[in-house]
Every structure is written in structure tokens, then in C-alpha cells.
Amino acid sequence: NLLAIILSLVLISFLLNVWTVRGDAVSSFFLPQTRFWELWMGGALACLKMLPQEERSRFTVIWASITHRMAGTRLAGLSAKYIYDLSSFAGLALIMLALLTVHEHAFPGWWALLPVCGTALLILGGPNAWINRKVLSNRVAVFVGLVSYPLYLWHWPILSFARMLRGEEI
């Protein structure tokens, strides 16, 4: 079962991350074995997408059961569409919480769960979830998404050269 293997690798890499961050946060941030779990979460979502519809429906029921327990209300009658909307909303809330609460000295470690799980929940919501359809598909959000990685790639060499020329932190 590929999904079970990937989830096992997620767990091993995450635990290694938490264990390593105590002694050397910089190594934990840069070592691939302590950060692979973040990528493998995406692999687990891809495996879920490849499952037959009846097995995917089982995961929807599990997610509804979890949200039912957390919300303390009766969610059993909700359709899959509302479960996916709830997933997308919860994902965006986790990402916003991470932006507001996680500080550089506290990352990765346990704090990395907020943005990674938030992103996984947004993706799990799918293209028909309201937030994904209305907010994230907005032209401005798509433009920012398209230019953010190239800007990230360009700013490091520029800052590095400026640091070399000036001989101090920028």
C-alpha cells in the first residue's frame, strides 16, 4: 500500500525533524531527511487522489467524523461538498495562524505542522471548495502565486552579492 508507506515516511521524517530541531535548528531546517515529510504530505494527497472513488469516500467520512468531534455538532448529514469547504476553510485558518504566531526561531519543529497541514487541507478541499474557487482562483492571487517563486529565486543571489560587497548583513 503506497499510501501507508508514504504516511510512514511522513511520520519518520517529521519525528526526526522534531528530534533534530532541539539540538540544532539550522541543521533541522536545511537537512533533507528532516524536511522530506513536507513534500511527502503532497505525495500522500496524490495517493488519495489515485484511490478509487469508494475508498476516497471513506476518507471523507473519516474527516467528517473528526470535524464532528472537534466542532461538537452533528455533521453527519453534511454533503461531501460542505466537508471539502470546511477542509479548505480550516486549511486557510491554519496557514493564517502560522503567519501570525510562528517565529523564525521556533521553526521548523512542531510549528511546521500549521502551514503544512493547512496547505494539505486546502489541497484536500479541491477545486470546488468555495475558498479555492473564489479566493485562491482570483486573478490577483494567481498572479502573486506565479511570480512569488521566481522572486524568491532572484532575491537570494542579489542579497548575497550585496553582502559580499559591503561585508556586513543587509
PDB file of N, CA, C and O in Angstrom, residues 38-95:
ATOM      1  N   GLU A  38       7.355  17.220   4.559  1.00  0.00           N
ATOM      2  CA  GLU A  38       6.511  18.259   3.987  1.00  0.00           C
ATOM      3  C   GLU A  38       6.145  17.933   2.541  1.00  0.00           C
ATOM      4  O   GLU A  38       4.998  18.108   2.126  1.00  0.00           O
ATOM      5  N   LEU A  39       7.124  17.448   1.779  1.00  0.00           N
ATOM      6  CA  LEU A  39       6.858  17.053   0.393  1.00  0.00           C
ATOM      7  C   LEU A  39       6.021  15.779   0.336  1.00  0.00           C
ATOM      8  O   LEU A  39       5.140  15.633  -0.521  1.00  0.00           O
ATOM      9  N   TRP A  40       6.319  14.848   1.242  1.00  0.00           N
ATOM     10  CA  TRP A  40       5.584  13.581   1.242  1.00  0.00           C
ATOM     11  C   TRP A  40       4.124  13.762   1.631  1.00  0.00           C
ATOM     12  O   TRP A  40       3.293  12.917   1.297  1.00  0.00           O
ATOM     13  N   MET A  41       3.804  14.839   2.316  1.00  0.00           N
ATOM     14  CA  MET A  41       2.387  15.127   2.571  1.00  0.00           C
ATOM     15  C   MET A  41       1.658  15.327   1.240  1.00  0.00           C
ATOM     16  O   MET A  41       0.541  14.859   1.054  1.00  0.00           O
ATOM     17  N   GLY A  42       2.327  16.019   0.328  1.00  0.00           N
ATOM     18  CA  GLY A  42       1.767  16.178  -1.013  1.00  0.00           C
ATOM     19  C   GLY A  42       1.665  14.853  -1.738  1.00  0.00           C
ATOM     20  O   GLY A  42       0.691  14.592  -2.450  1.00  0.00           O
ATOM     21  N   GLY A  43       2.653  13.985  -1.542  1.00  0.00           N
ATOM     22  CA  GLY A  43       2.595  12.646  -2.129  1.00  0.00           C
ATOM     23  C   GLY A  43       1.435  11.837  -1.573  1.00  0.00           C
ATOM     24  O   GLY A  43       0.781  11.092  -2.307  1.00  0.00           O
ATOM     25  N   ALA A  44       1.179  11.992  -0.276  1.00  0.00           N
ATOM     26  CA  ALA A  44       0.043  11.291   0.329  1.00  0.00           C
ATOM     27  C   ALA A  44      -1.271  11.788  -0.270  1.00  0.00           C
ATOM     28  O   ALA A  44      -2.179  10.996  -0.547  1.00  0.00           O
ATOM     29  N   LEU A  45      -1.382  13.095  -0.507  1.00  0.00           N
ATOM     30  CA  LEU A  45      -2.589  13.642  -1.139  1.00  0.00           C
ATOM     31  C   LEU A  45      -2.743  13.113  -2.566  1.00  0.00           C
ATOM     32  O   LEU A  45      -3.860  12.817  -3.003  1.00  0.00           O
ATOM     33  N   ALA A  46      -1.628  12.994  -3.282  1.00  0.00           N
ATOM     34  CA  ALA A  46      -1.684  12.441  -4.640  1.00  0.00           C
ATOM     35  C   ALA A  46      -2.140  10.985  -4.606  1.00  0.00           C
ATOM     36  O   ALA A  46      -2.922  10.555  -5.454  1.00  0.00           O
ATOM     37  N   CYS A  47      -1.670  10.228  -3.608  1.00  0.00           N
ATOM     38  CA  CYS A  47      -2.109   8.833  -3.469  1.00  0.00           C
ATOM     39  C   CYS A  47      -3.595   8.763  -3.166  1.00  0.00           C
ATOM     40  O   CYS A  47      -4.302   7.884  -3.678  1.00  0.00           O
ATOM     41  N   LEU A  48      -4.077   9.677  -2.333  1.00  0.00           N
ATOM     42  CA  LEU A  48      -5.517   9.720  -2.049  1.00  0.00           C
ATOM     43  C   LEU A  48      -6.309   9.969  -3.324  1.00  0.00           C
ATOM     44  O   LEU A  48      -7.351   9.363  -3.543  1.00  0.00           O
ATOM     45  N   LYS A  49      -5.805  10.869  -4.169  1.00  0.00           N
ATOM     46  CA  LYS A  49      -6.483  11.202  -5.422  1.00  0.00           C
ATOM     47  C   LYS A  49      -6.522  10.005  -6.370  1.00  0.00           C
ATOM     48  O   LYS A  49      -7.462   9.855  -7.142  1.00  0.00           O
ATOM     49  N   MET A  50      -5.518   9.133  -6.290  1.00  0.00           N
ATOM     50  CA  MET A  50      -5.459   7.969  -7.174  1.00  0.00           C
ATOM     51  C   MET A  50      -6.346   6.825  -6.701  1.00  0.00           C
ATOM     52  O   MET A  50      -6.592   5.883  -7.447  1.00  0.00           O
ATOM     53  N   LEU A  51      -6.827   6.890  -5.447  1.00  0.00           N
ATOM     54  CA  LEU A  51      -7.672   5.815  -4.932  1.00  0.00           C
ATOM     55  C   LEU A  51      -9.006   5.784  -5.661  1.00  0.00           C
ATOM     56  O   LEU A  51      -9.485   6.821  -6.127  1.00  0.00           O
ATOM     57  N   PRO A  52      -9.631   4.609  -5.736  1.00  0.00           N
ATOM     58  CA  PRO A  52     -10.977   4.542  -6.311  1.00  0.00           C
ATOM     59  C   PRO A  52     -11.952   5.398  -5.493  1.00  0.00           C
ATOM     60  O   PRO A  52     -11.737   5.665  -4.314  1.00  0.00           O
ATOM     61  N   GLN A  53     -13.022   5.839  -6.132  1.00  0.00           N
ATOM     62  CA  GLN A  53     -13.983   6.754  -5.520  1.00  0.00           C
ATOM     63  C   GLN A  53     -14.532   6.230  -4.191  1.00  0.00           C
ATOM     64  O   GLN A  53     -14.653   6.990  -3.231  1.00  0.00           O
ATOM     65  N   GLU A  54     -14.823   4.939  -4.094  1.00  0.00           N
ATOM     66  CA  GLU A  54     -15.395   4.414  -2.846  1.00  0.00           C
ATOM     67  C   GLU A  54     -14.412   4.498  -1.682  1.00  0.00           C
ATOM     68  O   GLU A  54     -14.785   4.750  -0.544  1.00  0.00           O
ATOM     69  N   GLU A  55     -13.121   4.315  -1.969  1.00  0.00           N
ATOM     70  CA  GLU A  55     -12.123   4.437  -0.906  1.00  0.00           C
ATOM     71  C   GLU A  55     -11.917   5.894  -0.521  1.00  0.00           C
ATOM     72  O   GLU A  55     -11.716   6.209   0.644  1.00  0.00           O
ATOM     73  N   ARG A  56     -11.970   6.815  -1.501  1.00  0.00           N
ATOM     74  CA  ARG A  56     -11.861   8.240  -1.192  1.00  0.00           C
ATOM     75  C   ARG A  56     -13.039   8.694  -0.347  1.00  0.00           C
ATOM     76  O   ARG A  56     -12.899   9.509   0.547  1.00  0.00           O
ATOM     77  N   SER A  57     -14.208   8.139  -0.622  1.00  0.00           N
ATOM     78  CA  SER A  57     -15.399   8.481   0.163  1.00  0.00           C
ATOM     79  C   SER A  57     -15.220   8.078   1.620  1.00  0.00           C
ATOM     80  O   SER A  57     -15.703   8.752   2.527  1.00  0.00           O
ATOM     81  N   ARG A  58     -14.502   6.985   1.851  1.00  0.00           N
ATOM     82  CA  ARG A  58     -14.238   6.545   3.217  1.00  0.00           C
ATOM     83  C   ARG A  58     -13.420   7.596   3.968  1.00  0.00           C
ATOM     84  O   ARG A  58     -13.666   7.876   5.132  1.00  0.00           O
ATOM     85  N   PHE A  59     -12.445   8.208   3.286  1.00  0.00           N
ATOM     86  CA  PHE A  59     -11.662   9.274   3.912  1.00  0.00           C
ATOM     87  C   PHE A  59     -12.525  10.503   4.188  1.00  0.00           C
ATOM     88  O   PHE A  59     -12.319  11.196   5.177  1.00  0.00           O
ATOM     89  N   THR A  60     -13.491  10.780   3.317  1.00  0.00           N
ATOM     90  CA  THR A  60     -14.413  11.893   3.563  1.00  0.00           C
ATOM     91  C   THR A  60     -15.220  11.629   4.822  1.00  0.00           C
ATOM     92  O   THR A  60     -15.426  12.527   5.646  1.00  0.00           O
ATOM     93  N   VAL A  61     -15.663  10.393   5.012  1.00  0.00           N
ATOM     94  CA  VAL A  61     -16.413  10.034   6.214  1.00  0.00           C
ATOM     95  C   VAL A  61     -15.532  10.170   7.450  1.00  0.00           C
ATOM     96  O   VAL A  61     -15.974  10.682   8.490  1.00  0.00           O
ATOM     97  N   ILE A  62     -14.274   9.747   7.350  1.00  0.00           N
ATOM     98  CA  ILE A  62     -13.342   9.883   8.484  1.00  0.00           C
ATOM     99  C   ILE A  62     -13.150  11.361   8.817  1.00  0.00           C
ATOM    100  O   ILE A  62     -13.195  11.757   9.978  1.00  0.00           O
ATOM    101  N   TRP A  63     -12.950  12.207   7.786  1.00  0.00           N
ATOM    102  CA  TRP A  63     -12.780  13.636   8.012  1.00  0.00           C
ATOM    103  C   TRP A  63     -14.039  14.235   8.637  1.00  0.00           C
ATOM    104  O   TRP A  63     -13.958  15.063   9.549  1.00  0.00           O
ATOM    105  N   ALA A  64     -15.209  13.812   8.185  1.00  0.00           N
ATOM    106  CA  ALA A  64     -16.455  14.304   8.777  1.00  0.00           C
ATOM    107  C   ALA A  64     -16.551  13.893  10.238  1.00  0.00           C
ATOM    108  O   ALA A  64     -17.001  14.669  11.093  1.00  0.00           O
ATOM    109  N   SER A  65     -16.125  12.684  10.560  1.00  0.00           N
ATOM    110  CA  SER A  65     -16.140  12.221  11.948  1.00  0.00           C
ATOM    111  C   SER A  65     -15.206  13.048  12.820  1.00  0.00           C
ATOM    112  O   SER A  65     -15.546  13.423  13.944  1.00  0.00           O
ATOM    113  N   ILE A  66     -14.010  13.351  12.301  1.00  0.00           N
ATOM    114  CA  ILE A  66     -13.047  14.174  13.054  1.00  0.00           C
ATOM    115  C   ILE A  66     -13.617  15.562  13.286  1.00  0.00           C
ATOM    116  O   ILE A  66     -13.569  16.082  14.399  1.00  0.00           O
ATOM    117  N   THR A  67     -14.155  16.186  12.237  1.00  0.00           N
ATOM    118  CA  THR A  67     -14.699  17.531  12.393  1.00  0.00           C
ATOM    119  C   THR A  67     -15.916  17.521  13.304  1.00  0.00           C
ATOM    120  O   THR A  67     -16.147  18.474  14.044  1.00  0.00           O
ATOM    121  N   HIS A  68     -16.682  16.442  13.264  1.00  0.00           N
ATOM    122  CA  HIS A  68     -17.838  16.306  14.159  1.00  0.00           C
ATOM    123  C   HIS A  68     -17.390  16.332  15.618  1.00  0.00           C
ATOM    124  O   HIS A  68     -17.958  17.023  16.452  1.00  0.00           O
ATOM    125  N   ARG A  69     -16.325  15.600  15.926  1.00  0.00           N
ATOM    126  CA  ARG A  69     -15.810  15.564  17.295  1.00  0.00           C
ATOM    127  C   ARG A  69     -15.226  16.911  17.701  1.00  0.00           C
ATOM    128  O   ARG A  69     -15.384  17.347  18.826  1.00  0.00           O
ATOM    129  N   MET A  70     -14.513  17.556  16.773  1.00  0.00           N
ATOM    130  CA  MET A  70     -13.882  18.832  17.108  1.00  0.00           C
ATOM    131  C   MET A  70     -14.911  19.954  17.239  1.00  0.00           C
ATOM    132  O   MET A  70     -14.790  20.810  18.106  1.00  0.00           O
ATOM    133  N   ALA A  71     -15.894  19.969  16.379  1.00  0.00           N
ATOM    134  CA  ALA A  71     -16.881  21.049  16.390  1.00  0.00           C
ATOM    135  C   ALA A  71     -17.943  20.836  17.458  1.00  0.00           C
ATOM    136  O   ALA A  71     -18.584  21.780  17.893  1.00  0.00           O
ATOM    137  N   GLY A  72     -18.137  19.615  17.873  1.00  0.00           N
ATOM    138  CA  GLY A  72     -19.149  19.328  18.885  1.00  0.00           C
ATOM    139  C   GLY A  72     -20.564  19.424  18.359  1.00  0.00           C
ATOM    140  O   GLY A  72     -21.520  19.533  19.110  1.00  0.00           O
ATOM    141  N   THR A  73     -20.735  19.407  17.050  1.00  0.00           N
ATOM    142  CA  THR A  73     -22.066  19.472  16.454  1.00  0.00           C
ATOM    143  C   THR A  73     -22.286  18.257  15.575  1.00  0.00           C
ATOM    144  O   THR A  73     -21.369  17.504  15.282  1.00  0.00           O
ATOM    145  N   ARG A  74     -23.474  18.097  15.138  1.00  0.00           N
ATOM    146  CA  ARG A  74     -23.809  16.944  14.314  1.00  0.00           C
ATOM    147  C   ARG A  74     -23.563  17.274  12.848  1.00  0.00           C
ATOM    148  O   ARG A  74     -24.309  18.026  12.241  1.00  0.00           O
ATOM    149  N   LEU A  75     -22.504  16.724  12.278  1.00  0.00           N
ATOM    150  CA  LEU A  75     -22.146  16.990  10.889  1.00  0.00           C
ATOM    151  C   LEU A  75     -22.416  15.799   9.975  1.00  0.00           C
ATOM    152  O   LEU A  75     -22.078  15.841   8.811  1.00  0.00           O
ATOM    153  N   ALA A  76     -23.038  14.778  10.522  1.00  0.00           N
ATOM    154  CA  ALA A  76     -23.220  13.550   9.750  1.00  0.00           C
ATOM    155  C   ALA A  76     -24.047  13.773   8.487  1.00  0.00           C
ATOM    156  O   ALA A  76     -23.849  13.109   7.496  1.00  0.00           O
ATOM    157  N   GLY A  77     -24.971  14.741   8.502  1.00  0.00           N
ATOM    158  CA  GLY A  77     -25.838  14.967   7.359  1.00  0.00           C
ATOM    159  C   GLY A  77     -25.238  15.852   6.283  1.00  0.00           C
ATOM    160  O   GLY A  77     -25.854  16.059   5.249  1.00  0.00           O
ATOM    161  N   LEU A  78     -24.064  16.374   6.508  1.00  0.00           N
ATOM    162  CA  LEU A  78     -23.470  17.271   5.527  1.00  0.00           C
ATOM    163  C   LEU A  78     -22.991  16.510   4.306  1.00  0.00           C
ATOM    164  O   LEU A  78     -22.477  15.409   4.402  1.00  0.00           O
ATOM    165  N   SER A  79     -23.132  17.155   3.170  1.00  0.00           N
ATOM    166  CA  SER A  79     -22.658  16.533   1.933  1.00  0.00           C
ATOM    167  C   SER A  79     -21.145  16.673   1.843  1.00  0.00           C
ATOM    168  O   SER A  79     -20.517  17.443   2.563  1.00  0.00           O
ATOM    169  N   ALA A  80     -20.571  15.933   0.911  1.00  0.00           N
ATOM    170  CA  ALA A  80     -19.118  15.978   0.712  1.00  0.00           C
ATOM    171  C   ALA A  80     -18.666  17.387   0.344  1.00  0.00           C
ATOM    172  O   ALA A  80     -17.593  17.825   0.750  1.00  0.00           O
ATOM    173  N   LYS A  81     -19.510  18.132  -0.391  1.00  0.00           N
ATOM    174  CA  LYS A  81     -19.155  19.496  -0.782  1.00  0.00           C
ATOM    175  C   LYS A  81     -18.896  20.357   0.439  1.00  0.00           C
ATOM    176  O   LYS A  81     -17.917  21.109   0.489  1.00  0.00           O
ATOM    177  N   TYR A  82     -19.736  20.260   1.442  1.00  0.00           N
ATOM    178  CA  TYR A  82     -19.543  21.069   2.643  1.00  0.00           C
ATOM    179  C   TYR A  82     -18.334  20.598   3.456  1.00  0.00           C
ATOM    180  O   TYR A  82     -17.657  21.397   4.078  1.00  0.00           O
ATOM    181  N   ILE A  83     -18.085  19.309   3.417  1.00  0.00           N
ATOM    182  CA  ILE A  83     -16.894  18.785   4.095  1.00  0.00           C
ATOM    183  C   ILE A  83     -15.645  19.358   3.430  1.00  0.00           C
ATOM    184  O   ILE A  83     -14.696  19.769   4.097  1.00  0.00           O
ATOM    185  N   TYR A  84     -15.632  19.415   2.098  1.00  0.00           N
ATOM    186  CA  TYR A  84     -14.482  19.976   1.392  1.00  0.00           C
ATOM    187  C   TYR A  84     -14.366  21.476   1.630  1.00  0.00           C
ATOM    188  O   TYR A  84     -13.266  22.002   1.768  1.00  0.00           O
ATOM    189  N   ASP A  85     -15.506  22.184   1.692  1.00  0.00           N
ATOM    190  CA  ASP A  85     -15.469  23.609   2.040  1.00  0.00           C
ATOM    191  C   ASP A  85     -14.902  23.804   3.442  1.00  0.00           C
ATOM    192  O   ASP A  85     -14.089  24.704   3.674  1.00  0.00           O
ATOM    193  N   LEU A  86     -15.323  22.966   4.367  1.00  0.00           N
ATOM    194  CA  LEU A  86     -14.821  23.040   5.739  1.00  0.00           C
ATOM    195  C   LEU A  86     -13.324  22.742   5.789  1.00  0.00           C
ATOM    196  O   LEU A  86     -12.567  23.402   6.493  1.00  0.00           O
ATOM    197  N   SER A  87     -12.885  21.760   5.001  1.00  0.00           N
ATOM    198  CA  SER A  87     -11.473  21.419   4.925  1.00  0.00           C
ATOM    199  C   SER A  87     -10.672  22.614   4.419  1.00  0.00           C
ATOM    200  O   SER A  87      -9.626  22.975   4.985  1.00  0.00           O
ATOM    201  N   SER A  88     -11.137  23.245   3.369  1.00  0.00           N
ATOM    202  CA  SER A  88     -10.452  24.389   2.790  1.00  0.00           C
ATOM    203  C   SER A  88     -10.415  25.557   3.772  1.00  0.00           C
ATOM    204  O   SER A  88      -9.375  26.214   3.939  1.00  0.00           O
ATOM    205  N   PHE A  89     -11.500  25.812   4.440  1.00  0.00           N
ATOM    206  CA  PHE A  89     -11.546  26.898   5.428  1.00  0.00           C
ATOM    207  C   PHE A  89     -10.592  26.613   6.588  1.00  0.00           C
ATOM    208  O   PHE A  89      -9.856  27.499   7.028  1.00  0.00           O
ATOM    209  N   ALA A  90     -10.598  25.380   7.089  1.00  0.00           N
ATOM    210  CA  ALA A  90      -9.696  25.011   8.186  1.00  0.00           C
ATOM    211  C   ALA A  90      -8.237  25.144   7.746  1.00  0.00           C
ATOM    212  O   ALA A  90      -7.381  25.607   8.514  1.00  0.00           O
ATOM    213  N   GLY A  91      -7.942  24.764   6.507  1.00  0.00           N
ATOM    214  CA  GLY A  91      -6.586  24.898   5.988  1.00  0.00           C
ATOM    215  C   GLY A  91      -6.135  26.345   5.935  1.00  0.00           C
ATOM    216  O   GLY A  91      -5.021  26.678   6.361  1.00  0.00           O
ATOM    217  N   LEU A  92      -7.002  27.222   5.428  1.00  0.00           N
ATOM    218  CA  LEU A  92      -6.657  28.636   5.377  1.00  0.00           C
ATOM    219  C   LEU A  92      -6.485  29.207   6.785  1.00  0.00           C
ATOM    220  O   LEU A  92      -5.572  29.998   7.033  1.00  0.00           O
ATOM    221  N   ALA A  93      -7.318  28.767   7.723  1.00  0.00           N
ATOM    222  CA  ALA A  93      -7.197  29.225   9.116  1.00  0.00           C
ATOM    223  C   ALA A  93      -5.858  28.791   9.715  1.00  0.00           C
ATOM    224  O   ALA A  93      -5.204  29.576  10.420  1.00  0.00           O
ATOM    225  N   LEU A  94      -5.431  27.560   9.450  1.00  0.00           N
ATOM    226  CA  LEU A  94      -4.137  27.094   9.965  1.00  0.00           C
ATOM    227  C   LEU A  94      -2.975  27.888   9.374  1.00  0.00           C
ATOM    228  O   LEU A  94      -2.018  28.225  10.076  1.00  0.00           O
ATOM    229  N   ILE A  95      -3.053  28.189   8.081  1.00  0.00           N
ATOM    230  CA  ILE A  95      -1.993  28.969   7.446  1.00  0.00           C
ATOM    231  C   ILE A  95      -1.953  30.378   8.029  1.00  0.00           C
ATOM    232  O   ILE A  95      -0.876  30.912   8.327  1.00  0.00           O
TER     233      ILE A  95
END
